[in-house]
């Protein structure tokens, strides 16, 4: 498994992916992605390896019906916190969930639920820049927003998006994710719900 991750990380790097994009593609932390790209399949440095869990949800992502069912479960979790005006997906893997969730939530509440997209700092070449809400989708100012992503690894991205939303005059009411590897229950006063929470023992 480790050699396969190293191969994939190096292939993605050769195709021009940033470290943040590699982390998202492999569902690992940026530190793990950076470590993977520096390894060779014949020489793996175990001493310096970050502690992380590799998540592969390819069997889910490759099926629109499975994505719809999982998104409905995530929407159900988000609805505990009230009606949202906007569902915001964190690019790239949070966007399909957010799109389906907006549909489900609109059907459940009888109100139109809009879709917004967030581009995190980790995907940008200039990591000194702020994450950005796409201008091609719904506006968030004055709106109640549910944030959606696939995996929480360190929690930095969700903290970033909650801060950006507040700076843009939005009211984030909940964060929902497929898998939480960090065990976060809230960020910036916003509750975090996950379908699956990974816990390390020992």
XYZ file of N, CA, C and O in Angstrom:
808
model
N 0.823 -1.198 0.000
C 0.000 0.000 0.000
C 0.865 1.260 0.000
O 0.605 2.192 -0.716
N 1.904 1.286 0.853
C 2.759 2.466 0.951
C 3.463 2.753 -0.374
O 3.511 3.895 -0.823
N 4.010 1.702 -1.019
C 4.681 1.901 -2.307
C 3.711 2.414 -3.358
O 4.081 3.219 -4.208
N 2.464 1.952 -3.300
C 1.449 2.419 -4.243
C 1.158 3.899 -4.019
O 1.014 4.669 -4.969
N 1.080 4.324 -2.763
C 0.858 5.746 -2.459
C 2.032 6.597 -2.932
O 1.838 7.689 -3.470
N 3.249 6.096 -2.731
C 4.435 6.821 -3.198
C 4.384 6.968 -4.714
O 4.616 8.053 -5.257
N 4.057 5.887 -5.404
C 3.974 5.935 -6.872
C 2.936 6.953 -7.325
O 3.183 7.775 -8.202
N 1.747 6.918 -6.690
C 0.684 7.848 -7.067
C 1.079 9.293 -6.778
O 0.823 10.188 -7.586
N 1.694 9.524 -5.624
C 2.108 10.883 -5.259
C 3.131 11.422 -6.250
O 3.029 12.569 -6.701
N 4.088 10.601 -6.622
C 5.119 11.040 -7.561
C 4.528 11.276 -8.959
O 4.911 12.208 -9.657
N 3.568 10.437 -9.343
C 2.910 10.623 -10.640
C 2.126 11.943 -10.660
O 2.197 12.702 -11.621
N 1.390 12.213 -9.581
C 0.628 13.461 -9.503
C 1.555 14.671 -9.536
O 1.269 15.668 -10.197
N 2.686 14.586 -8.815
C 3.664 15.685 -8.834
C 4.182 15.911 -10.248
O 4.299 17.046 -10.705
N 4.477 14.816 -10.970
C 5.003 14.950 -12.339
C 3.969 15.571 -13.279
O 4.324 16.147 -14.294
N 2.691 15.468 -12.912
C 1.623 16.075 -13.715
C 1.323 17.507 -13.284
O 0.380 18.117 -13.766
N 2.116 18.046 -12.342
C 1.987 19.440 -11.954
C 1.067 19.718 -10.774
O 0.767 20.873 -10.487
N 0.613 18.680 -10.057
C -0.252 18.889 -8.900
C 0.545 19.547 -7.773
O 1.712 19.212 -7.558
N -0.087 20.458 -7.047
C 0.540 21.041 -5.865
C 0.492 20.013 -4.732
O -0.240 19.024 -4.809
N 1.237 20.277 -3.674
C 1.231 19.369 -2.517
C -0.177 19.254 -1.942
O -0.623 18.170 -1.579
N -0.902 20.368 -1.865
C -2.274 20.342 -1.360
C -3.201 19.517 -2.229
O -4.068 18.788 -1.724
N -3.041 19.614 -3.540
C -3.871 18.821 -4.451
C -3.539 17.332 -4.337
O -4.435 16.491 -4.381
N -2.257 17.026 -4.166
C -1.858 15.626 -3.973
C -2.471 15.099 -2.682
O -3.004 13.990 -2.637
N -2.424 15.902 -1.628
C -3.025 15.506 -0.352
C -4.501 15.192 -0.534
O -5.005 14.186 -0.021
N -5.216 16.030 -1.278
C -6.641 15.800 -1.510
C -6.891 14.549 -2.341
O -7.798 13.775 -2.051
N -6.103 14.354 -3.371
C -6.286 13.185 -4.237
C -6.065 11.878 -3.476
O -6.748 10.896 -3.713
N -5.113 11.889 -2.550
C -4.778 10.672 -1.806
C -5.458 10.608 -0.441
O -5.310 9.631 0.288
N -6.193 11.679 -0.091
C -6.874 11.767 1.211
C -5.912 11.583 2.378
O -6.157 10.807 3.295
N -4.792 12.314 2.303
C -3.804 12.334 3.377
C -3.502 13.789 3.718
O -3.923 14.705 3.013
N -2.746 14.014 4.782
C -2.370 15.377 5.155
C -1.348 15.923 4.167
O -0.696 15.156 3.440
N -1.186 17.255 4.180
C -0.157 17.861 3.328
C 1.224 17.364 3.718
O 2.067 17.130 2.857
N 1.470 17.187 5.012
C 2.770 16.688 5.464
C 3.030 15.294 4.903
O 4.139 14.988 4.461
N 1.999 14.455 4.916
C 2.143 13.102 4.368
C 2.361 13.162 2.862
O 3.217 12.450 2.328
N 1.621 14.022 2.172
C 1.797 14.154 0.720
C 3.217 14.607 0.388
O 3.850 14.074 -0.533
N 3.713 15.569 1.149
C 5.082 16.058 0.932
C 6.080 14.912 1.154
O 6.990 14.707 0.355
N 5.899 14.153 2.235
C 6.779 13.035 2.540
C 6.729 11.989 1.424
O 7.768 11.491 0.981
N 5.523 11.670 0.941
C 5.379 10.665 -0.115
C 6.114 11.071 -1.385
O 6.736 10.232 -2.044
N 6.045 12.353 -1.750
C 6.690 12.792 -2.999
C 8.211 12.770 -2.891
O 8.892 12.741 -3.919
N 8.739 12.757 -1.671
C 10.196 12.739 -1.488
C 10.766 11.324 -1.399
O 11.983 11.150 -1.360
N 9.896 10.312 -1.369
C 10.336 8.923 -1.249
C 10.519 8.295 -2.626
O 10.002 8.779 -3.618
N 11.272 7.202 -2.633
C 11.325 6.362 -3.828
C 10.743 5.014 -3.415
O 10.730 4.671 -2.238
N 10.275 4.261 -4.383
C 9.664 2.968 -4.049
C 10.701 1.965 -3.555
O 10.363 0.969 -2.946
N 11.987 2.251 -3.779
C 13.031 1.338 -3.308
C 13.650 1.798 -1.995
O 14.293 1.030 -1.311
N 13.468 3.065 -1.643
C 14.060 3.603 -0.422
C 13.024 4.429 0.327
O 12.776 5.580 -0.006
N 12.397 3.818 1.335
C 11.375 4.494 2.121
C 11.946 4.827 3.492
O 12.444 3.953 4.188
N 11.870 6.095 3.863
C 12.380 6.553 5.153
C 11.277 6.462 6.205
O 10.440 7.344 6.318
N 11.252 5.388 6.961
C 10.208 5.175 7.969
C 10.350 6.117 9.157
O 9.379 6.473 9.789
N 11.584 6.488 9.487
C 11.830 7.320 10.656
C 11.100 8.660 10.555
O 10.595 9.172 11.543
N 11.055 9.235 9.378
C 10.485 10.558 9.202
C 9.018 10.533 8.760
O 8.429 11.580 8.553
N 8.431 9.375 8.607
C 7.066 9.281 8.094
C 6.076 9.921 9.068
O 6.095 9.625 10.257
N 5.186 10.813 8.562
C 4.159 11.379 9.430
C 3.140 10.310 9.828
O 2.930 9.341 9.108
N 2.516 10.481 10.981
C 1.456 9.572 11.407
C 0.191 9.988 10.681
O -0.265 11.123 10.805
N -0.369 9.089 9.891
C -1.545 9.417 9.093
C -2.252 8.128 8.705
O -1.706 7.038 8.855
N -3.462 8.262 8.205
C -4.235 7.146 7.680
C -4.577 7.468 6.234
O -5.107 8.545 5.959
N -4.288 6.566 5.328
C -4.675 6.755 3.928
C -6.114 6.284 3.777
O -6.469 5.198 4.234
N -6.950 7.102 3.175
C -8.359 6.786 2.975
C -8.605 6.620 1.480
O -8.267 7.500 0.695
N -9.200 5.509 1.107
C -9.556 5.288 -0.292
C -11.062 5.096 -0.368
O -11.585 4.064 0.034
N -11.781 6.102 -0.883
C -13.229 5.961 -1.027
C -13.638 5.924 -2.496
O -14.717 6.333 -2.885
N -12.763 5.317 -3.297
C -12.990 5.173 -4.730
C -14.288 4.425 -5.049
O -15.001 4.761 -5.989
N -14.630 3.393 -4.254
C -15.853 2.628 -4.522
C -17.095 3.492 -4.310
O -18.135 3.243 -4.909
N -16.989 4.507 -3.468
C -18.090 5.450 -3.271
C -18.096 6.498 -4.378
O -19.115 6.742 -5.015
N -16.940 7.109 -4.619
C -16.838 8.196 -5.593
C -17.137 7.772 -7.023
O -17.516 8.599 -7.849
N -16.997 6.495 -7.308
C -17.245 6.008 -8.661
C -18.693 5.651 -8.935
O -19.030 5.202 -10.027
N -19.580 5.870 -7.952
C -20.980 5.494 -8.113
C -21.895 6.666 -7.749
O -21.936 7.084 -6.587
N -22.647 7.163 -8.725
C -23.524 8.301 -8.452
C -24.638 7.936 -7.470
O -25.034 8.750 -6.633
N -25.131 6.703 -7.510
C -26.192 6.332 -6.565
C -25.644 6.235 -5.141
O -26.294 6.684 -4.192
N -24.435 5.691 -4.974
C -23.842 5.641 -3.635
C -23.563 7.052 -3.124
O -23.786 7.349 -1.942
N -23.073 7.927 -3.995
C -22.820 9.318 -3.610
C -24.120 9.987 -3.162
O -24.136 10.738 -2.187
N -25.201 9.715 -3.856
C -26.497 10.299 -3.507
C -26.949 9.838 -2.126
O -27.393 10.629 -1.302
N -26.809 8.540 -1.833
C -27.208 8.021 -0.522
C -26.361 8.617 0.604
O -26.882 9.018 1.643
N -25.066 8.659 0.405
C -24.176 9.209 1.430
C -24.441 10.700 1.616
O -24.480 11.203 2.735
N -24.658 11.415 0.523
C -24.952 12.847 0.605
C -26.262 13.091 1.346
O -26.388 14.074 2.094
N -27.239 12.219 1.152
C -28.509 12.346 1.883
C -28.282 12.171 3.380
O -28.863 12.903 4.203
N -27.415 11.240 3.767
C -27.098 11.045 5.183
C -26.380 12.277 5.735
O -26.661 12.720 6.858
N -25.471 12.845 4.961
C -24.767 14.048 5.402
C -25.725 15.226 5.511
O -25.626 16.036 6.436
N -26.669 15.329 4.576
C -27.678 16.396 4.630
C -28.532 16.252 5.881
O -28.858 17.243 6.546
N -28.890 15.020 6.213
C -29.667 14.762 7.416
C -28.930 15.255 8.660
O -29.523 15.860 9.553
N -27.619 15.018 8.729
C -26.817 15.501 9.859
C -26.829 17.023 9.920
O -26.957 17.617 10.990
N -26.708 17.671 8.754
C -26.656 19.132 8.701
C -27.986 19.762 9.090
O -28.022 20.822 9.727
N -29.085 19.120 8.726
C -30.413 19.676 9.018
C -30.701 19.755 10.517
O -31.596 20.496 10.929
N -29.938 19.039 11.348
C -30.078 19.159 12.805
C -29.833 20.593 13.264
O -30.297 21.000 14.315
N -29.090 21.349 12.469
C -28.700 22.709 12.848
C -29.562 23.772 12.172
O -29.245 24.956 12.225
N -30.642 23.339 11.549
C -31.569 24.285 10.936
C -31.432 24.347 9.428
O -30.635 23.633 8.815
N -32.221 25.214 8.857
C -32.276 25.376 7.403
C -31.088 26.207 6.930
O -30.789 27.249 7.508
N -30.426 25.740 5.896
C -29.308 26.470 5.294
C -29.773 27.121 4.001
O -30.568 26.547 3.267
N -29.268 28.313 3.763
C -29.520 28.986 2.486
C -28.562 28.480 1.415
O -28.900 28.425 0.238
N -27.335 28.149 1.863
C -26.264 27.769 0.941
C -25.523 26.554 1.500
O -25.258 26.479 2.692
N -25.203 25.620 0.598
C -24.301 24.520 0.931
C -23.008 24.807 0.175
O -23.016 24.967 -1.040
N -21.901 24.894 0.918
C -20.614 25.250 0.333
C -19.700 24.032 0.326
O -19.395 23.480 1.384
N -19.285 23.612 -0.866
C -18.372 22.478 -1.009
C -16.941 22.958 -1.105
O -16.646 23.916 -1.827
N -16.058 22.307 -0.358
C -14.634 22.624 -0.429
C -14.047 21.844 -1.598
O -14.169 20.622 -1.668
N -13.420 22.583 -2.534
C -12.855 21.958 -3.731
C -11.724 21.022 -3.325
O -10.983 21.299 -2.404
N -11.622 19.945 -3.872
C -12.378 19.479 -5.018
C -13.377 18.401 -4.595
O -14.491 18.324 -5.104
N -13.011 17.598 -3.631
C -13.839 16.443 -3.297
C -15.087 16.761 -2.491
O -16.011 15.954 -2.432
N -15.163 17.927 -1.881
C -16.375 18.303 -1.165
C -17.486 18.776 -2.081
O -18.663 18.779 -1.696
N -17.148 19.161 -3.308
C -18.130 19.741 -4.224
C -19.216 18.744 -4.661
O -20.397 19.085 -4.635
N -18.876 17.498 -5.031
C -19.959 16.571 -5.403
C -20.932 16.313 -4.253
O -22.147 16.283 -4.456
N -20.394 16.153 -3.033
C -21.267 15.957 -1.874
C -22.168 17.185 -1.676
O -23.362 17.065 -1.438
N -21.577 18.374 -1.751
C -22.334 19.610 -1.532
C -23.432 19.778 -2.573
O -24.545 20.215 -2.253
N -23.137 19.442 -3.810
C -24.131 19.570 -4.879
C -25.346 18.689 -4.594
O -26.490 19.144 -4.659
N -25.083 17.443 -4.257
C -26.178 16.518 -3.960
C -26.894 16.901 -2.667
O -28.118 16.789 -2.562
N -26.140 17.367 -1.677
C -26.747 17.778 -0.409
C -27.683 18.969 -0.596
O -28.752 19.025 0.019
N -27.296 19.930 -1.427
C -28.154 21.095 -1.677
C -29.491 20.646 -2.249
O -30.550 21.161 -1.866
N -29.458 19.683 -3.150
C -30.688 19.114 -3.716
C -31.564 18.475 -2.644
O -32.756 18.736 -2.552
N -30.946 17.621 -1.827
C -31.682 16.911 -0.774
C -32.254 17.897 0.234
O -33.421 17.806 0.629
N -31.439 18.849 0.668
C -31.873 19.804 1.679
C -33.000 20.694 1.155
O -33.940 21.016 1.887
N -32.932 21.066 -0.110
C -34.010 21.848 -0.708
C -35.311 21.065 -0.752
O -36.380 21.585 -0.440
N -35.217 19.784 -1.092
C -36.406 18.934 -1.140
C -36.990 18.727 0.255
O -38.210 18.727 0.438
N -36.123 18.571 1.256
C -36.570 18.343 2.635
C -37.267 19.568 3.225
O -38.233 19.441 3.958
N -36.751 20.746 2.927
C -37.267 21.968 3.551
C -38.292 22.696 2.690
O -38.987 23.578 3.192
N -38.356 22.354 1.411
C -39.258 23.058 0.500
C -38.727 24.424 0.096
O -39.414 25.217 -0.543
N -37.497 24.712 0.459
C -36.858 25.989 0.118
C -35.672 25.727 -0.801
O -35.017 24.693 -0.695
N -35.405 26.674 -1.670
C -34.250 26.500 -2.549
C -32.970 26.630 -1.741
O -32.798 27.572 -0.966
N -32.086 25.668 -1.905
C -30.786 25.705 -1.243
C -29.733 25.866 -2.333
O -29.652 25.055 -3.248
N -28.956 26.945 -2.239
C -27.962 27.261 -3.257
C -26.649 26.532 -3.011
O -26.400 26.031 -1.914
N -25.804 26.536 -4.019
C -24.501 25.879 -3.963
C -23.398 26.918 -4.098
O -23.451 27.782 -4.971
N -22.388 26.826 -3.229
C -21.186 27.658 -3.322
C -19.969 26.729 -3.302
O -20.063 25.581 -2.863
N -18.839 27.243 -3.788
C -17.605 26.451 -3.859
C -16.463 27.265 -3.260
O -16.336 28.463 -3.518
N -15.645 26.582 -2.464
C -14.494 27.213 -1.817
C -13.204 26.593 -2.321
O -13.073 25.372 -2.372
N -12.241 27.453 -2.694
C -10.912 27.005 -3.127
C -9.939 27.268 -1.983
O -9.624 28.423 -1.698
N -9.460 26.210 -1.302
C -8.591 26.420 -0.139
C -7.177 26.851 -0.524
O -6.732 26.642 -1.659
N -6.488 27.424 0.448
C -5.114 27.868 0.257
C -4.228 26.729 -0.233
O -3.370 26.933 -1.089
N -4.444 25.514 0.285
C -3.547 24.403 -0.062
C -3.549 24.058 -1.548
O -2.655 23.372 -2.017
N -4.521 24.562 -2.302
C -4.553 24.317 -3.749
C -3.898 25.439 -4.544
O -3.795 25.335 -5.759
N -3.488 26.478 -3.863
C -2.969 27.638 -4.575
C -1.449 27.606 -4.613
O -0.806 27.139 -3.689
N -0.898 28.104 -5.697
C 0.563 28.152 -5.842
C 1.163 29.088 -4.805
O 2.171 28.804 -4.203
N 0.501 30.242 -4.574
C 0.948 31.202 -3.572
C 0.184 30.923 -2.286
O -0.929 31.389 -2.098
N 0.774 30.105 -1.407
C 0.072 29.707 -0.194
C -0.050 30.842 0.815
O -0.666 30.686 1.850
N 0.516 32.012 0.513
C 0.336 33.177 1.377
C -1.018 33.826 1.137
O -1.479 34.647 1.928
N -1.663 33.456 0.047
C -2.965 34.020 -0.294
C -4.053 33.411 0.587
O -3.863 32.378 1.208
N -5.205 34.060 0.618
C -6.353 33.548 1.370
C -7.140 32.590 0.485
O -7.159 32.735 -0.733
N -7.802 31.629 1.108
C -8.712 30.776 0.357
C -9.802 31.648 -0.253
O -10.082 32.743 0.241
N -10.421 31.166 -1.314
C -11.372 32.005 -2.039
C -12.689 31.294 -2.310
O -12.711 30.117 -2.653
N -13.769 32.049 -2.152
C -15.092 31.564 -2.518
C -15.284 31.882 -3.990
O -15.098 33.024 -4.425
N -15.633 30.879 -4.788
C -15.791 31.059 -6.226
C -16.911 32.043 -6.533
O -17.986 31.986 -5.937
N -16.646 32.918 -7.492
C -17.663 33.890 -7.911
C -18.644 33.288 -8.919
O -19.609 33.939 -9.300
N -18.418 32.056 -9.345
C -19.294 31.404 -10.323
C -20.519 30.738 -9.700
O -21.365 30.218 -10.418
N -20.577 30.724 -8.374
C -21.672 30.041 -7.690
C -22.367 31.019 -6.748
O -22.185 32.222 -6.862
N -23.161 30.517 -5.823
C -23.971 31.369 -4.948
C -23.115 32.287 -4.083
O -22.002 31.952 -3.702
N -23.672 33.441 -3.776
C -23.058 34.386 -2.843
C -23.377 33.925 -1.428
O -24.405 33.305 -1.180
N -22.510 34.257 -0.482
C -22.700 33.793 0.888
C -23.023 34.913 1.880
O -23.464 34.629 2.997
N -22.836 36.155 1.495
C -23.041 37.264 2.434
C -24.466 37.244 2.990
O -25.440 37.186 2.244
N -24.565 37.266 4.325
C -25.856 37.272 4.993
C -26.597 35.944 4.952
O -27.749 35.865 5.355
N -25.943 34.897 4.495
C -26.589 33.581 4.338
C -26.156 32.611 5.431
O -25.053 32.679 5.947
N -27.066 31.673 5.734
C -26.756 30.554 6.628
C -26.126 29.457 5.758
O -26.746 29.019 4.783
N -24.910 29.050 6.132
C -24.115 28.179 5.260
C -23.727 26.882 5.976
O -23.294 26.903 7.122
N -23.880 25.766 5.248
C -23.343 24.475 5.677
C -22.098 24.214 4.837
O -22.139 24.308 3.611
N -20.998 23.899 5.496
C -19.726 23.612 4.836
C -19.595 22.099 4.672
O -19.901 21.347 5.599
N -19.119 21.656 3.494
C -19.024 20.226 3.204
C -17.642 19.891 2.650
O -17.132 20.578 1.767
N -17.065 18.801 3.182
C -15.816 18.282 2.634
C -15.834 16.761 2.740
O -16.731 16.194 3.374
N -14.859 16.126 2.123
C -14.807 14.669 2.184
C -14.090 14.189 3.431
O -14.623 13.385 4.181
N -12.872 14.695 3.687
C -12.062 14.196 4.789
C -11.456 15.356 5.578
O -10.936 16.293 4.986
N -11.525 15.278 6.897
C -10.758 16.193 7.754
C -9.496 15.451 8.136
O -9.557 14.360 8.716
N -8.354 16.038 7.812
C -7.079 15.431 8.180
C -6.449 16.191 9.340
O -6.215 15.642 10.401
N -6.191 17.486 9.151
C -5.595 18.284 10.224
C -6.606 19.265 10.811
O -6.443 19.731 11.930
N -7.630 19.614 10.037
C -8.607 20.605 10.468
C -8.303 22.007 9.975
O -9.100 22.922 10.136
N -7.144 22.197 9.344
C -6.751 23.540 8.873
C -7.702 24.084 7.812
O -8.057 25.257 7.842
N -8.112 23.232 6.880
C -8.964 23.721 5.793
C -10.330 24.145 6.297
O -10.834 25.198 5.906
N -10.944 23.369 7.188
C -12.263 23.779 7.666
C -12.162 25.030 8.536
O -13.050 25.879 8.505
N -11.076 25.162 9.298
C -10.880 26.387 10.082
C -10.741 27.582 9.145
O -11.304 28.663 9.394
N -10.022 27.379 8.055
C -9.823 28.433 7.059
C -11.155 28.860 6.443
O -11.459 30.049 6.352
N -11.976 27.901 6.015
C -13.229 28.242 5.351
C -14.207 28.909 6.320
O -14.904 29.853 5.946
N -14.251 28.464 7.568
C -15.143 29.096 8.552
C -14.741 30.549 8.752
O -15.591 31.448 8.773
N -13.441 30.811 8.859
C -12.964 32.187 9.025
C -13.298 33.045 7.805
O -13.772 34.172 7.935
N -13.056 32.511 6.596
C -13.351 33.260 5.368
C -14.854 33.552 5.273
O -15.260 34.663 4.916
N -15.695 32.568 5.604
C -17.146 32.792 5.572
C -17.550 33.919 6.510
O -18.317 34.820 6.133
N -17.035 33.898 7.726
C -17.363 34.952 8.692
C -16.881 36.315 8.192
O -17.587 37.310 8.329
N -15.688 36.352 7.589
C -15.151 37.604 7.032
C -15.992 38.124 5.875
O -15.978 39.317 5.585
N -16.715 37.218 5.199
C -17.589 37.606 4.079
C -19.029 37.847 4.534
O -19.935 37.949 3.711
N -19.249 37.918 5.829
C -20.580 38.231 6.344
C -21.559 37.077 6.302
O -22.774 37.288 6.369
N -21.062 35.842 6.204
C -21.933 34.658 6.205
C -22.041 34.115 7.620
O -21.231 34.446 8.493
N -23.039 33.262 7.832
C -23.203 32.600 9.128
C -23.067 31.095 8.916
O -24.032 30.419 8.573
N -21.838 30.547 9.130
C -21.690 29.096 9.022
C -22.415 28.419 10.189
O -22.192 28.785 11.343
N -23.325 27.475 9.867
C -24.113 26.833 10.925
C -23.641 25.414 11.227
O -23.925 24.897 12.304
N -22.924 24.780 10.294
C -22.422 23.420 10.524
C -21.393 23.070 9.452
O -21.405 23.622 8.354
N -20.506 22.142 9.817
C -19.567 21.536 8.874
C -19.906 20.051 8.853
O -20.057 19.436 9.907
N -20.069 19.478 7.658
C -20.311 18.037 7.547
C -19.243 17.423 6.646
O -18.891 17.994 5.625
N -18.739 16.269 7.077
C -17.712 15.581 6.308
C -18.014 14.091 6.269
O -18.724 13.572 7.132
N -17.454 13.438 5.284
C -17.576 11.988 5.182
C -16.748 11.320 6.282
O -17.255 10.518 7.052
N -15.463 11.685 6.376
C -14.544 11.045 7.313
C -13.766 12.109 8.086
O -13.201 13.024 7.492
N -13.707 11.953 9.401
C -12.930 12.850 10.254
C -11.788 12.052 10.859
O -12.003 11.191 11.698
N -10.558 12.342 10.415
C -9.382 11.646 10.933
C -8.808 12.340 12.162
O -7.927 11.816 12.810
N -9.300 13.523 12.488
C -8.742 14.312 13.583
C -9.593 14.264 14.853
O -9.092 14.479 15.945
N -10.891 13.996 14.730
C -11.763 13.960 15.896
C -12.201 15.337 16.352
O -12.211 15.637 17.537
N -12.576 16.171 15.409
C -12.962 17.553 15.712
C -14.474 17.640 15.905
O -15.238 17.174 15.068
N -14.911 18.258 17.003
C -16.355 18.398 17.236
C -16.860 19.804 16.907
O -18.052 19.998 16.691
N -15.944 20.774 16.856
C -16.326 22.126 16.453
C -15.085 22.891 16.009
O -13.970 22.559 16.397
N -15.317 23.896 15.180
C -14.228 24.771 14.745
C -14.773 26.194 14.687
O -15.810 26.438 14.070
N -14.126 27.080 15.391
C -14.568 28.480 15.415
C -16.000 28.639 15.895
O -16.714 29.520 15.422
N -16.423 27.766 16.806
C -17.789 27.832 17.313
C -18.825 27.174 16.422
O -20.018 27.219 16.710
N -18.385 26.551 15.340
C -19.294 25.889 14.394
C -19.201 24.379 14.615
O -18.102 23.816 14.600
N -20.350 23.701 14.815
C -20.305 22.247 15.041
C -19.846 21.479 13.803
O -20.135 21.874 12.672
N -19.118 20.389 14.050
C -18.621 19.528 12.976
C -19.261 18.153 13.137
O -19.211 17.562 14.208
N -19.864 17.662 12.059
C -20.494 16.333 12.033
C -19.795 15.490 10.974
O -19.511 15.969 9.885
N -19.536 14.219 11.313
C -18.923 13.318 10.335
C -19.668 12.004 10.317
O -20.185 11.563 11.343
N -19.743 11.388 9.138
C -20.335 10.060 9.054
C -19.423 9.020 9.699
O -19.885 8.099 10.345
N -18.114 9.201 9.510
C -17.136 8.257 10.046
C -16.048 9.053 10.766
O -15.506 10.006 10.218
N -15.739 8.636 11.988
C -14.659 9.263 12.756
C -13.603 8.201 13.025
O -13.894 7.153 13.576
N -12.369 8.480 12.598
C -11.253 7.559 12.783
C -10.558 7.902 14.098
O -10.238 9.058 14.348
N -10.350 6.902 14.943
C -9.668 7.116 16.215
C -8.452 6.212 16.310
O -8.535 5.036 15.983
N -7.336 6.778 16.754
C -6.139 5.975 16.984
C -6.191 5.438 18.410
O -6.561 6.145 19.328
N -5.823 4.210 18.581
C -5.774 3.600 19.902
C -4.320 3.546 20.364
O -3.421 3.321 19.566
N -4.117 3.717 21.648
C -2.763 3.599 22.186
C -2.005 4.869 22.216
O -2.363 5.903 21.871
